[in-house]
Structures are given as structure tokens and as C-alpha cells.
Amino acid sequence: MTRPVTLSEPHFSQHTLNKYASLMAQGNGYLGLRASHEEDYTRQTRGMYLAGLYHRAGKGEINELVNLPDVVGMEIAINGEIFFSSLSREAWQRELNFASGELRRNVVWRTSNGTGYTIASRRFVSADQLPLIALEITITPLDADASVLISTGIDATQTNHGRQHIDEIQVRVFGQHLMQGIYTTQDGRSDVAISCCCKVSGDVQQCYTAKERRLLQHTCAQLHAGETLTLQKLVWIDWRDDSATSGQPQAALDEWGSASLRQLEMCAQQSYDQLLAASTENWRQWWQKRRITVNGRDAHDQQALDYALYHLRIMTPAHDERSSIAAKGLTGEGYKGHVFWDTEVFLLPFHLFSDPTVARSLLRYRWHNLPGAQEKARRNGWQGALFPWESARSGEEETPEFAAINIRTGLRQKVSARQATASAQAEHHLVADIAWAVIQYWRTTGDESFIAHEGMALLLETAKFWISRAVRVNERLEIHDVIGPDEYTEHVNNNAFTSYMAYYNVQQALNIARQFGCSDDAFIHRAEMYLKELRLPEIQPDGVLPQDDSFMAKPVINLAKYKAAAGKQTILLDYSRAEVNEMQILKVKLMW
């Protein structure tokens, strides 16, 4: 097998800091780490996230993926001058290696007095030890002696765009090299222990400070020209959900923290390169079973495939069936880290054909959250299960209800019915999408233990929802007031995608019920009648399948200039969503 290719950042720019922090993010499905730089920049958004760790910051807020204390940041001062405070760089190279998951950067930097330094950093999130992050930085004066100061540790000042989710419980230093911070979400339901070990080569002076939510180790060294200072930093991150030991005495917290430290100390017996080798071997085995190679004129085709598979791995919490894949993975706070229908339709199939146990875990995430979906259906007057449009860990609806504050009235504005809440109220095809994924898993694996238990429950409850949601019109059943995948067309009747998927959902639930001897005769009868009476949009003589009852009657406008700016949705600068909803426009045509 040829090695997967790499992704390079061609040059340094403060305008693309956060773009590459997402593109070159690292992770293993347990945690995600943004590719932020060691040094600080005003526009830089640091981020470290644990799959499934959500918290609601306060009244009027929603559950979001918690941005944890930062462990990447390093302040580097050379002869008193802060690294990169000036922009005099003679060389720059930054590269993410898909084969190993390692991120490397090499810089030749000149201070204001003209002396030069080589500063190289590398880091990886371990693929074989999920809580482990390893970092290394080397500093070499090129043409003069230098005094070097490196400050690094655990920085708990990080927020989610200003919202603080965690409280600091305790920070401590152990011996000469170990430090630890223990934190809890403000609702007391989740605890996080972050342990660090910094090992430094050569004759150095070290001290620690703990103030303003920062626990830092300061390392000072005097270097001759050509001499290299190497600092290796290992980080071990543990967390416990719903605080199994919440309310227990301090001794229990200390023991939990001590267990985390012991894990870190075991790792610290190995060098950075030894730990990287073990992680890289794990990656090698993963790629060997999954890599797709293409032969073509454009090398970017292979890079795009490797990039996609790399991110599919680092975003997937294969270790935990109470978590699923967020819309932005673990690369940032987009969509609050929530789970959408994309998981079942676009992401699960990859895992289904490469590692079906992961696909099963993703489906069991929905099964665990079935009670919340049943409650949402009940609240809306329907039967069965209506899964939330945006989901976190609990299975409750997480779509935001309120938007920004009206600066004229001072009141929080409810999200327009044509924005996010509309999806929660009407974009119900998600229910059938989950059922579709269940059937794909069953057909591919033949896993009878799953289909007879979790799969049956998901299929029957989603089918009951569709049966109860239909309305009778002229002796036929129809599905009204929905939003299909084309989110530019809202609150319509008989959306083709939704109707056909609902039919498929009920049809497959009925088939499985019969095959596995379901004793609910009432359901079987209702399902049979539903399939006979549901109106499905029909293909017109010109071969077009209308998207919904009203779409073909809407006016057509020239979309040329909006297609030229594909992906930016510039049409929303010229028209309101309400106006777009009344035009014959497909969102997909303006996105790519």
C-alpha cells in the first residue's frame, strides 16, 4: 500500500488561521484538537473537544460541545522577544501527515536584532491510546547565544465564543514534571482531568505558576549557537459523564485524578518517537483496510480521498455508542457540535462497509435516545418516535429556540419559523433516514440480534410516527407541512423525498415485523392500510418528479450570478428566506 498523502499550509497568514486549524485538526474519535499554533494570535480560536461532552451554559442557551482547557499553547521568548511578535520569517513549512496523524511545523525566525533561530514543533493525538496527546518543540539559535523561556501548561481560560462551561476544581503540581487540573461542567454532571508531563533536555531552570485559570510550567535555558533545546509534553485527558462519583468525598476525586496521573506516567516512560511509532502503526493498520487509491491526471483527487477518510476516522466516536458524529466532527464549535441526519445518510455507509461494528454503534446511539424521540412525538400530538433535528447526548431536541437580542426592544428574538426552528418542527425526513440506515445495516451484515431488538424498536417506532402524522385528503393519505432536504423550500405538502422515504420506512418496518413474528396486529393492519393509501408524488410526462405540490408553479429567476459564488449562499443577500421559499430554487444548485 502506498502511504497516504499530506496536507500542507502553503504560507502563514493570520487571515487563514482558523481555516487551517479546522482543515488540519487532529483526533481519534475520543477527542479532537484544532490545529492552532503554539503562539497566540488575536484571531485564533483554540479548541479541544471530547466526543459527547456537552453542556448548557445558562438560561436561554442550548447544549453545545464544550471547548476544554488548552494544552497546545506555548509562549516562547528569546532574549526577551516574544516569538512571532514580528513577522520576519526566512522559512516556513507546516504539514499534516495523514499516514500518522502527525502535524509538523518548521520555521526560521529572525528577531528584531537580526539573529536567527530554527523553531520546529510537532504533535499528534494518539490512535492507540485515546486520551493521549504528545507534543514536541525544539529551538536552535543559528548564529548567536540566546536566553530562551518557554511557558506552557493547562490554560482554562478557553470559552465557547465567550460562554464558559467548566469550573476549576483543583490544580496541582506533582514532583518536578507533572501537573494536573481537574474541572467540572457547571451543572456538575461531567468531570474532566487533564494531566501534563513536560520533559526538557539539557541544563534548565524550571518553576510553576497557577493564576487566572492557568497552570503553567516555565522553562528557562541558556543556549549556545547551534545548540538545541527540546521540550516534550505529554497530555492525558480523562472524563466521566454524569459524574459517577459526584458528591463523594475529596478522597474519591483525588483517587480518580491519581489514576489519570498513573496513566500519564506510564506513557512518560517512552519518548515522543516511541509513542508516535505505536500510534502510526495503528494508523497503518487502519489505512491498510480502508484506503482507496485512484489513478488520474490530478493528484488532488488522491489527496481529497485521503483527506476525507482521515477526517472520517478522527470525527467518529467508535469507542462510545452514547455519542455520534457531529456535523463538524471534533474540529470546532460549528452547529454547536450537534448531530444531524447527515450521520446516517452520508457518514454511516463508509463505516458500514469498512467496520460494521462502528455502524452498529452509531445506530445504537439512536436506540439509546429512543425515549426522548418518543416524548417529542407525544408532545406534538403524534405516536411513535420523532427524533430531534439537532441532537447531543441526551436525545432531546437541541435546535435553538431563540436568536439574537433585538437591540431596539431589548428582547430575545425567537428564531424565525423559516430558520433553525423550522427544521425542528418540520424537517422530519430525519426519522425515515434513520430507518433507512437500520435497513442498510441489516441487509449488509445480517445481524439478527440487532435487527430483532434495537433495529425492530427503531423501525416500529419510526413507522408509527409516519402513520400517525399523515392527514386524510380525498380518501388518500398525505404528508403536509414538511421541509425536505432542499431547505430553500419550507413548509410544503407532499415533499417527494419525505413521502417516498416515509413509505419506505413503513414498508420495511412491516417486512421486519412479519419476518420476526411481531405480535402487534394493530400496527400491522395500520401499516398495510398506510401503504395502500399514501399518496406518492408521480413523475410528470416530461420526466420530472415534482419536489412538492407547489414547487413547479413557483416563478423561476436567473441564478447565474449566485451559481458563480457557489457555497456562499449570496442569494440571501438579495432576497429574504421568505422570498426564496416562493421561488423555484434548489439549494443544492447554489452550494457546489
Coordinates of C-alpha atoms in Angstrom, one line a residue:
M1 CA 0.0 0.0 0.0
T2 CA 1.3 3.5 -0.9
R3 CA 1.3 5.9 2.0
P4 CA -1.5 8.4 2.3
V5 CA -0.5 11.9 1.1
T6 CA -0.2 15.0 3.2
L7 CA -1.9 18.4 3.5
S8 CA 0.3 21.5 3.6
E9 CA -0.4 25.0 4.7
P10 CA 1.4 27.0 1.9
H11 CA 2.2 30.1 3.8
F12 CA 1.4 31.8 7.1
S13 CA -1.5 34.2 7.2
Q14 CA -3.4 35.5 10.1
H15 CA -6.5 35.6 7.8
T16 CA -6.5 31.8 7.4
L17 CA -5.6 30.8 11.0
N18 CA -8.9 29.2 11.8
K19 CA -9.4 27.7 8.3
Y20 CA -6.3 25.6 8.7
A21 CA -7.0 25.0 12.4
S22 CA -10.0 23.1 11.1
L23 CA -8.6 21.5 8.0
M24 CA -5.5 20.2 9.8
A25 CA -7.3 19.2 13.0
Q26 CA -6.2 16.1 14.8
G27 CA -8.1 13.5 16.7
N28 CA -9.1 9.9 17.3
G29 CA -12.9 10.0 17.8
Y30 CA -12.4 10.3 21.6
L31 CA -11.0 13.8 21.4
G32 CA -10.4 16.4 18.8
L33 CA -7.7 19.0 18.7
R34 CA -7.7 22.1 16.5
A35 CA -4.5 22.8 14.6
S36 CA -3.9 26.1 16.3
H37 CA -0.4 27.4 16.6
E38 CA 1.6 27.3 19.8
E39 CA 1.8 31.1 20.0
D40 CA -1.2 33.3 20.4
Y41 CA -2.9 35.4 17.8
T42 CA -5.9 37.7 18.3
R43 CA -8.0 36.0 15.6
Q44 CA -7.0 32.4 16.6
T45 CA -9.6 30.1 18.0
R46 CA -8.1 27.3 20.0
G47 CA -10.2 24.2 20.6
M48 CA -10.0 20.8 22.3
Y49 CA -13.2 18.7 22.5
L50 CA -14.3 15.4 23.9
A51 CA -16.9 13.4 21.9
G52 CA -20.2 13.5 23.8
L53 CA -19.2 16.2 26.3
Y54 CA -21.9 18.8 26.1
H55 CA -23.1 21.5 28.5
R56 CA -25.8 24.2 28.6
A57 CA -24.1 27.5 29.7
G58 CA -27.2 29.1 31.1
K59 CA -30.8 30.2 30.7
G60 CA -31.7 30.6 27.1
E61 CA -28.7 28.7 25.9
I62 CA -28.5 25.2 24.4
N63 CA -26.2 22.3 24.9
E64 CA -23.0 22.6 23.0
L65 CA -19.8 20.8 22.7
V66 CA -17.5 22.1 25.4
N67 CA -14.3 23.8 24.5
L68 CA -11.8 22.4 27.0
P69 CA -8.7 24.0 28.6
D70 CA -6.0 24.4 26.1
V71 CA -2.8 22.3 26.2
V72 CA -1.2 23.4 22.9
G73 CA -0.3 27.0 23.7
M74 CA 3.3 27.9 24.4
E75 CA 4.7 31.3 24.9
I76 CA 8.3 31.4 23.6
A77 CA 10.6 34.3 24.5
I78 CA 14.1 34.5 23.0
N79 CA 16.3 37.2 24.6
G80 CA 13.1 38.7 25.9
E81 CA 11.4 39.0 22.5
I82 CA 8.2 37.0 22.0
F83 CA 8.2 34.5 19.2
F84 CA 6.3 35.8 16.1
S85 CA 5.6 39.2 17.6
S86 CA 7.4 40.3 14.5
L87 CA 6.8 38.8 11.1
S88 CA 10.4 38.3 10.0
R89 CA 10.5 34.7 8.7
E90 CA 13.1 33.3 6.3
A91 CA 11.4 29.9 6.0
W92 CA 8.0 28.3 6.8
Q93 CA 6.7 24.8 6.5
R94 CA 3.6 23.3 8.1
E95 CA 2.2 19.8 7.1
L96 CA -0.3 17.3 8.4
N97 CA 0.7 13.7 7.6
F98 CA -2.4 11.6 7.0
A99 CA -0.5 8.4 7.4
S100 CA 0.5 9.1 11.0
G101 CA -1.8 11.9 12.1
E102 CA 1.2 14.0 13.0
L103 CA 1.3 17.8 12.5
R104 CA 4.7 19.4 11.9
R105 CA 5.9 22.9 11.6
N106 CA 9.4 24.3 10.8
V107 CA 10.2 28.0 11.0
V108 CA 13.3 30.0 10.6
W109 CA 12.7 33.3 12.5
R110 CA 14.8 36.4 12.9
T111 CA 14.4 38.7 15.9
S112 CA 14.4 42.4 15.7
N113 CA 18.2 42.5 16.0
G114 CA 18.7 40.1 13.1
T115 CA 19.7 36.9 14.9
G116 CA 18.2 33.8 13.5
Y117 CA 16.5 30.7 15.1
T118 CA 15.1 27.5 13.9
I119 CA 11.9 26.6 15.8
A120 CA 10.3 23.2 15.0
S121 CA 7.2 21.7 16.5
R122 CA 5.3 18.5 16.0
R123 CA 2.4 16.9 17.7
F124 CA -0.1 14.0 17.4
V125 CA -3.3 12.7 19.0
S126 CA -2.7 9.0 19.8
A127 CA -4.6 6.5 17.7
D128 CA -3.9 3.6 20.1
Q129 CA -4.2 5.4 23.5
L130 CA -7.3 7.6 23.1
P131 CA -6.7 10.0 26.0
L132 CA -3.1 10.8 25.0
I133 CA -1.7 13.9 23.2
A134 CA 2.0 14.3 22.6
L135 CA 3.8 17.5 21.6
E136 CA 7.4 18.4 21.0
I137 CA 9.2 21.7 20.3
T138 CA 12.8 22.3 19.5
I139 CA 14.6 25.7 19.5
T140 CA 18.1 26.2 17.9
P141 CA 19.9 29.6 17.8
L142 CA 21.7 29.8 14.4
D143 CA 24.3 32.5 14.8
A144 CA 24.4 33.7 18.5
D145 CA 23.9 32.6 22.0
A146 CA 20.4 33.0 23.4
S147 CA 18.3 33.0 26.5
V148 CA 15.1 31.0 25.9
L149 CA 12.0 30.9 28.0
I150 CA 9.1 28.5 27.3
S151 CA 5.9 28.8 29.3
T152 CA 3.3 26.0 28.7
G153 CA 0.7 24.0 30.7
I154 CA -3.0 24.0 31.1
D155 CA -5.0 27.1 30.1
A156 CA -8.6 27.0 31.4
T157 CA -9.5 30.5 30.1
Q158 CA -10.8 29.0 26.8
T159 CA -14.5 29.5 26.1
N160 CA -17.2 28.7 23.5
H161 CA -17.3 32.2 21.9
G162 CA -17.4 33.8 25.4
R163 CA -19.5 31.1 27.1
Q164 CA -17.7 29.4 30.0
H165 CA -18.8 25.8 30.6
I166 CA -16.4 24.5 33.2
D167 CA -15.4 25.3 36.8
E168 CA -11.9 24.7 38.1
I169 CA -12.0 22.2 41.0
Q170 CA -8.3 21.9 41.7
V171 CA -4.9 22.4 40.1
R172 CA -1.8 20.8 41.4
V173 CA 1.9 20.1 40.6
F174 CA 3.4 16.7 41.4
G175 CA 7.2 16.4 41.6
Q176 CA 9.3 18.1 39.0
H177 CA 7.5 17.3 35.8
L178 CA 3.8 16.6 36.5
M179 CA 0.8 19.0 36.7
Q180 CA -2.9 18.4 36.7
G181 CA -6.1 20.3 36.5
I182 CA -9.5 18.8 37.4
Y183 CA -12.6 20.6 36.1
T184 CA -16.3 20.0 36.2
T185 CA -19.1 21.3 34.0
Q186 CA -21.2 24.0 35.7
D187 CA -24.1 21.6 36.1
G188 CA -21.9 19.2 37.9
R189 CA -22.7 16.3 35.5
S190 CA -19.3 15.8 33.9
D191 CA -15.7 15.9 35.3
V192 CA -12.5 16.3 33.3
A193 CA -9.0 15.6 34.5
I194 CA -6.1 17.0 32.4
S195 CA -2.7 15.8 33.3
C196 CA 0.6 17.0 31.8
C197 CA 4.2 16.0 31.8
C198 CA 6.9 18.2 30.4
K199 CA 10.4 16.7 29.8
V200 CA 13.2 19.0 28.8
S201 CA 16.7 18.2 27.6
G202 CA 19.8 19.9 28.9
D203 CA 20.5 22.2 31.9
V204 CA 17.5 24.3 32.5
Q205 CA 15.7 26.1 35.3
Q206 CA 12.0 25.5 35.9
C207 CA 9.2 26.9 38.0
Y208 CA 5.4 26.8 38.1
T209 CA 2.7 29.4 38.4
A210 CA -1.1 29.0 38.9
K211 CA -3.2 32.1 38.5
E212 CA -6.2 33.3 36.4
R213 CA -7.2 29.7 35.5
R214 CA -3.7 29.0 34.0
L215 CA -1.4 26.3 35.4
L216 CA 2.0 26.8 33.7
Q217 CA 5.5 25.4 33.8
H218 CA 8.2 28.0 32.9
T219 CA 11.4 26.6 31.5
C220 CA 14.5 28.8 31.1
A221 CA 17.6 27.8 29.2
Q222 CA 20.9 29.4 28.1
L223 CA 21.8 28.2 24.6
H224 CA 25.0 28.5 22.6
A225 CA 24.7 29.0 18.8
G226 CA 23.9 25.6 17.2
E227 CA 22.7 24.1 20.5
T228 CA 19.2 22.7 20.6
L229 CA 16.6 22.9 23.4
T230 CA 14.0 20.1 23.2
L231 CA 10.8 20.1 25.2
Q232 CA 8.4 17.2 25.1
K233 CA 5.0 17.5 26.5
L234 CA 2.6 14.6 27.1
V235 CA -1.1 15.2 28.0
W236 CA -3.6 12.6 29.3
I237 CA -7.3 13.6 29.3
D238 CA -9.9 11.6 31.3
W239 CA -13.5 12.4 31.7
R240 CA -16.6 10.9 33.4
D241 CA -20.1 11.6 32.4
D242 CA -23.0 12.1 34.8
S243 CA -20.3 12.1 37.5
A244 CA -20.4 8.6 38.8
T245 CA -18.7 9.8 41.9
S246 CA -20.4 13.2 42.1
G247 CA -21.0 14.2 45.7
Q248 CA -18.5 11.7 47.0
P249 CA -15.7 12.9 49.4
Q250 CA -12.5 14.6 48.2
A251 CA -10.6 11.3 48.5
A252 CA -12.7 9.9 45.6
L253 CA -11.8 12.8 43.4
D254 CA -8.1 12.5 44.4
E255 CA -8.1 8.8 43.6
W256 CA -9.6 9.5 40.2
G257 CA -7.0 12.1 39.5
S258 CA -4.3 9.9 40.7
A259 CA -5.4 7.1 38.3
S260 CA -5.1 9.6 35.4
L261 CA -1.6 10.6 36.6
R262 CA -0.5 7.0 36.7
Q263 CA -1.6 6.5 33.1
L264 CA 0.4 9.6 32.1
E265 CA 3.5 8.4 34.0
M266 CA 3.4 5.1 32.1
C267 CA 3.4 7.0 28.8
A268 CA 6.2 9.2 30.0
Q269 CA 8.5 6.2 30.3
Q270 CA 8.6 6.3 26.5
S271 CA 9.9 9.0 24.2
Y272 CA 7.8 11.1 21.8
D273 CA 9.1 9.0 18.9
Q274 CA 8.3 5.7 20.6
L275 CA 4.7 6.8 21.3
L276 CA 4.4 8.1 17.7
A277 CA 5.6 4.8 16.3
A278 CA 2.9 2.9 18.2
S279 CA 0.2 5.4 17.1
T280 CA 1.5 5.3 13.5
E281 CA 1.3 1.5 13.4
N282 CA -2.4 1.8 14.5
W283 CA -2.9 4.2 11.7
R284 CA -1.1 1.9 9.2
Q285 CA -3.4 -0.9 10.0
W286 CA -6.4 1.3 9.7
W287 CA -5.4 2.7 6.3
Q288 CA -4.4 -0.8 5.0
K289 CA -8.1 -1.9 5.3
R290 CA -9.7 1.3 4.1
R291 CA -7.5 3.4 1.8
I292 CA -8.9 4.0 -1.7
T293 CA -6.3 4.7 -4.4
V294 CA -7.1 6.4 -7.7
N295 CA -5.0 6.9 -10.8
G296 CA -5.6 10.1 -12.6
R297 CA -4.1 13.3 -14.0
D298 CA -4.9 15.3 -10.9
A299 CA -3.0 14.4 -7.8
H300 CA -5.6 16.4 -5.8
D301 CA -8.1 13.5 -6.3
Q302 CA -6.0 11.2 -4.2
Q303 CA -5.4 14.0 -1.6
A304 CA -9.1 14.6 -1.4
L305 CA -9.9 11.0 -0.8
D306 CA -7.2 10.6 1.9
Y307 CA -8.3 13.9 3.5
A308 CA -11.9 12.6 3.6
L309 CA -11.0 9.3 5.1
Y310 CA -8.7 10.9 7.6
H311 CA -11.5 13.1 8.9
L312 CA -14.0 10.3 8.9
R313 CA -11.8 8.5 11.4
I314 CA -11.0 11.4 13.7
M315 CA -14.6 12.5 13.9
T316 CA -16.1 9.1 14.7
P317 CA -16.5 8.1 18.4
A318 CA -16.2 4.4 17.7
H319 CA -15.5 3.8 21.4
D320 CA -18.8 5.1 22.7
E321 CA -22.3 4.3 21.5
R322 CA -23.8 7.1 23.6
S323 CA -22.1 9.6 21.2
S324 CA -22.4 10.1 17.5
I325 CA -20.7 12.1 14.8
A326 CA -21.2 15.9 15.0
A327 CA -21.9 17.9 11.8
K328 CA -18.4 19.5 12.1
G329 CA -16.8 16.4 13.8
L330 CA -14.5 17.4 16.6
T331 CA -12.8 20.2 14.6
G332 CA -14.7 23.2 16.1
E333 CA -17.9 24.5 17.5
G334 CA -19.9 24.8 14.3
Y335 CA -23.5 23.7 14.7
K336 CA -22.7 23.5 18.5
G337 CA -21.3 20.1 17.9
H338 CA -24.8 18.7 17.3
V339 CA -25.7 15.5 15.4
F340 CA -27.9 15.7 12.3
W341 CA -29.3 13.4 9.6
D342 CA -26.0 13.6 7.8
T343 CA -24.6 10.9 10.1
E344 CA -26.9 8.2 9.0
V345 CA -27.1 9.1 5.3
F346 CA -23.7 10.3 4.4
L347 CA -21.2 9.0 7.0
L348 CA -22.6 5.7 8.3
P349 CA -22.3 3.9 5.0
F350 CA -18.5 4.3 5.0
H351 CA -18.3 2.6 8.3
L352 CA -20.8 0.0 7.3
F353 CA -18.6 -1.3 4.6
S354 CA -15.3 -0.8 6.4
D355 CA -16.1 -1.7 10.0
P356 CA -19.8 -2.6 10.6
T357 CA -19.3 -2.6 14.4
V358 CA -18.9 1.2 14.1
A359 CA -22.1 1.5 12.1
R360 CA -23.9 -0.6 14.7
S361 CA -22.6 1.7 17.4
L362 CA -23.9 4.8 15.6
L363 CA -27.4 3.1 15.3
R364 CA -27.4 2.2 18.9
Y365 CA -26.8 5.9 19.7
R366 CA -30.2 6.5 18.2
W367 CA -31.7 3.5 20.0
H368 CA -30.4 4.8 23.4
N369 CA -32.1 8.1 22.6
L370 CA -35.4 6.5 21.6
P371 CA -37.3 7.6 24.8
G372 CA -36.5 11.2 24.0
A373 CA -37.8 10.8 20.4
Q374 CA -41.0 9.2 21.7
E375 CA -41.5 12.1 24.1
K376 CA -41.0 14.6 21.3
A377 CA -43.6 12.9 19.2
R378 CA -46.1 12.7 22.1
R379 CA -45.7 16.5 22.8
N380 CA -46.5 17.2 19.2
G381 CA -49.6 15.0 19.2
W382 CA -48.2 12.1 17.3
Q383 CA -47.3 8.5 18.1
G384 CA -44.1 6.6 17.7
A385 CA -40.7 8.4 17.7
L386 CA -39.8 11.8 16.3
F387 CA -36.1 12.2 16.6
P388 CA -34.7 15.7 17.2
W389 CA -33.4 17.6 14.3
E390 CA -30.3 18.5 16.3
S391 CA -29.2 16.0 18.8
A392 CA -26.5 16.0 21.5
R393 CA -26.1 13.3 24.2
S394 CA -29.4 13.2 25.9
G395 CA -31.6 12.7 22.9
E396 CA -33.6 15.9 23.5
E397 CA -34.2 18.5 20.8
E398 CA -31.3 20.8 20.7
T399 CA -32.3 23.2 17.9
P400 CA -32.1 26.7 19.3
E401 CA -35.3 28.4 20.0
F402 CA -34.0 32.0 20.3
A403 CA -31.7 34.0 18.1
A404 CA -30.1 37.4 18.8
I405 CA -31.4 40.2 21.1
N406 CA -33.4 42.9 19.4
I407 CA -31.3 46.0 20.2
R408 CA -34.4 48.2 19.9
T409 CA -36.7 46.3 22.3
G410 CA -34.1 44.5 24.4
L411 CA -36.0 41.3 24.0
R412 CA -34.5 38.0 22.7
Q413 CA -36.0 37.2 19.3
K414 CA -37.5 33.8 18.7
V415 CA -35.8 32.1 15.8
S416 CA -37.9 32.6 12.7
A417 CA -40.1 29.8 11.6
R418 CA -38.0 29.9 8.4
Q419 CA -34.8 29.3 10.2
A420 CA -33.5 26.6 12.6
T421 CA -36.7 26.0 14.5
A422 CA -38.5 25.3 11.2
S423 CA -36.2 22.3 10.8
A424 CA -37.0 21.0 14.2
Q425 CA -40.7 21.5 13.5
A426 CA -41.0 20.2 10.0
E427 CA -37.8 18.6 8.6
H428 CA -39.0 15.2 9.6
H429 CA -37.3 13.1 6.9
L430 CA -34.7 12.5 9.5
V431 CA -36.9 9.9 11.1
A432 CA -37.0 7.9 7.9
D433 CA -33.3 8.5 7.3
I434 CA -32.6 6.6 10.5
A435 CA -34.8 3.8 9.5
W436 CA -33.1 3.6 6.1
A437 CA -29.7 3.3 7.9
V438 CA -31.1 0.4 10.0
I439 CA -32.2 -1.5 6.9
Q440 CA -28.9 -0.9 5.2
Y441 CA -27.0 -2.3 8.2
W442 CA -29.3 -5.3 8.4
R443 CA -29.0 -6.1 4.7
T444 CA -25.2 -5.7 4.7
T445 CA -24.4 -7.6 7.9
G446 CA -27.4 -10.0 8.5
D447 CA -27.0 -9.1 12.2
E448 CA -30.2 -10.8 13.5
S449 CA -29.5 -10.0 17.2
F450 CA -29.5 -6.3 16.3
I451 CA -32.5 -6.3 13.9
A452 CA -34.7 -8.3 16.3
H453 CA -34.0 -5.9 19.2
E454 CA -32.7 -2.4 18.6
G455 CA -33.5 -2.4 14.9
M456 CA -37.0 -3.6 15.4
A457 CA -37.7 -1.0 18.0
L458 CA -36.3 1.8 15.8
L459 CA -38.2 0.6 12.7
L460 CA -41.6 0.2 14.5
E461 CA -41.4 3.4 16.4
T462 CA -40.4 5.5 13.4
A463 CA -43.1 3.8 11.3
K464 CA -45.8 4.6 13.9
F465 CA -44.7 8.2 13.7
W466 CA -45.4 8.4 9.9
I467 CA -48.7 6.6 10.2
S468 CA -49.9 9.0 12.9
R469 CA -48.5 12.1 11.1
A470 CA -50.4 11.5 7.8
V471 CA -53.6 13.5 7.0
R472 CA -56.5 12.3 5.0
V473 CA -57.4 14.2 1.8
N474 CA -60.0 12.8 -0.6
E475 CA -59.6 9.2 0.5
R476 CA -55.8 9.3 0.3
L477 CA -53.2 9.9 3.0
E478 CA -50.8 12.8 2.5
I479 CA -47.9 14.3 4.4
H480 CA -48.3 18.0 4.9
D481 CA -46.2 20.9 6.3
V482 CA -42.7 19.4 5.9
I483 CA -39.3 20.5 4.8
G484 CA -37.3 18.2 2.5
P485 CA -33.5 18.1 2.2
D486 CA -33.9 21.2 0.0
E487 CA -34.0 23.7 2.8
Y488 CA -34.8 26.6 0.4
T489 CA -38.4 25.2 0.2
E490 CA -40.1 25.1 3.5
H491 CA -43.5 24.1 5.0
V492 CA -44.7 22.3 1.9
N493 CA -47.1 19.5 1.3
N494 CA -46.1 16.1 -0.1
N495 CA -42.4 16.6 -0.5
A496 CA -41.2 13.8 -2.8
F497 CA -38.2 12.8 -0.8
T498 CA -40.1 12.8 2.5
S499 CA -43.1 10.9 1.2
Y500 CA -41.0 8.2 -0.5
M501 CA -38.8 7.8 2.5
A502 CA -41.8 7.6 4.8
Y503 CA -43.3 4.9 2.6
Y504 CA -40.0 3.0 2.6
N505 CA -39.8 3.3 6.4
V506 CA -43.3 1.9 7.0
Q507 CA -42.8 -0.8 4.3
Q508 CA -39.6 -2.1 5.8
A509 CA -40.9 -1.9 9.3
L510 CA -43.8 -4.1 8.2
N511 CA -41.5 -6.6 6.5
I512 CA -39.3 -6.9 9.6
A513 CA -42.3 -7.2 11.8
R514 CA -43.7 -10.1 9.8
Q515 CA -40.3 -11.8 9.4
F516 CA -39.6 -11.7 13.1
G517 CA -43.1 -12.5 14.3
C518 CA -44.2 -9.2 15.7
S519 CA -47.4 -9.7 17.7
D520 CA -48.7 -6.2 17.3
D521 CA -51.6 -7.0 14.9
A522 CA -53.0 -3.4 15.2
F523 CA -49.7 -2.0 13.9
I524 CA -49.5 -4.5 11.0
H525 CA -53.1 -3.6 10.0
R526 CA -52.4 0.2 10.2
A527 CA -49.2 -0.2 8.3
E528 CA -50.8 -2.2 5.5
M529 CA -53.5 0.5 5.1
Y530 CA -51.0 3.3 5.2
L531 CA -49.0 1.7 2.3
K532 CA -52.2 1.3 0.3
E533 CA -53.4 4.9 0.9
L534 CA -50.3 7.1 1.0
R535 CA -50.2 9.4 -2.0
L536 CA -46.7 9.4 -3.6
P537 CA -45.8 12.3 -6.0
E538 CA -45.8 11.0 -9.6
I539 CA -43.4 11.6 -12.4
Q540 CA -44.8 14.0 -14.9
P541 CA -45.0 13.3 -18.7
D542 CA -41.8 15.4 -19.2
G543 CA -39.9 13.1 -16.8
V544 CA -39.8 15.5 -13.9
L545 CA -40.7 14.4 -10.4
P546 CA -42.1 17.5 -8.7
Q547 CA -40.3 18.3 -5.5
D548 CA -43.6 19.0 -3.8
D549 CA -47.1 20.1 -4.6
S550 CA -46.3 23.8 -5.2
F551 CA -42.7 23.8 -6.4
M552 CA -43.4 23.6 -10.2
A553 CA -45.8 26.6 -10.0
K554 CA -43.3 28.9 -8.4
P555 CA -41.6 31.6 -10.5
V556 CA -38.1 30.9 -12.0
I557 CA -35.3 33.5 -11.7
N558 CA -31.9 33.7 -13.3
L559 CA -29.4 32.0 -10.9
A560 CA -26.3 32.5 -12.9
K561 CA -24.6 35.1 -10.6
Y562 CA -25.4 33.0 -7.5
K563 CA -24.0 29.8 -9.0
A564 CA -20.8 31.7 -9.8
A565 CA -20.4 32.2 -6.0
A566 CA -21.3 28.6 -5.2
G567 CA -21.2 27.8 -1.5
K568 CA -21.6 31.3 -0.2
Q569 CA -25.5 31.5 -0.5
T570 CA -25.2 35.1 -1.8
I571 CA -28.8 34.8 -2.9
L572 CA -29.7 35.5 0.7
L573 CA -28.2 39.0 0.4
D574 CA -30.7 39.9 -2.3
Y575 CA -33.8 38.0 -1.1
S576 CA -35.2 37.1 2.3
R577 CA -35.7 33.4 3.1
A578 CA -39.4 34.0 2.8
E579 CA -39.0 35.3 -0.8
V580 CA -36.6 32.4 -1.7
N581 CA -39.2 30.0 -0.4
E582 CA -41.6 31.2 -3.0
M583 CA -39.2 30.8 -5.9
Q584 CA -38.2 27.7 -7.9
I585 CA -34.8 27.4 -6.4
L586 CA -32.9 24.3 -5.3
K587 CA -30.4 24.9 -2.5
V588 CA -28.1 22.3 -3.9
K589 CA -27.6 24.2 -7.1
L590 CA -26.1 27.1 -5.2
M591 CA -23.8 25.1 -2.9
W592 CA -21.5 23.4 -5.4

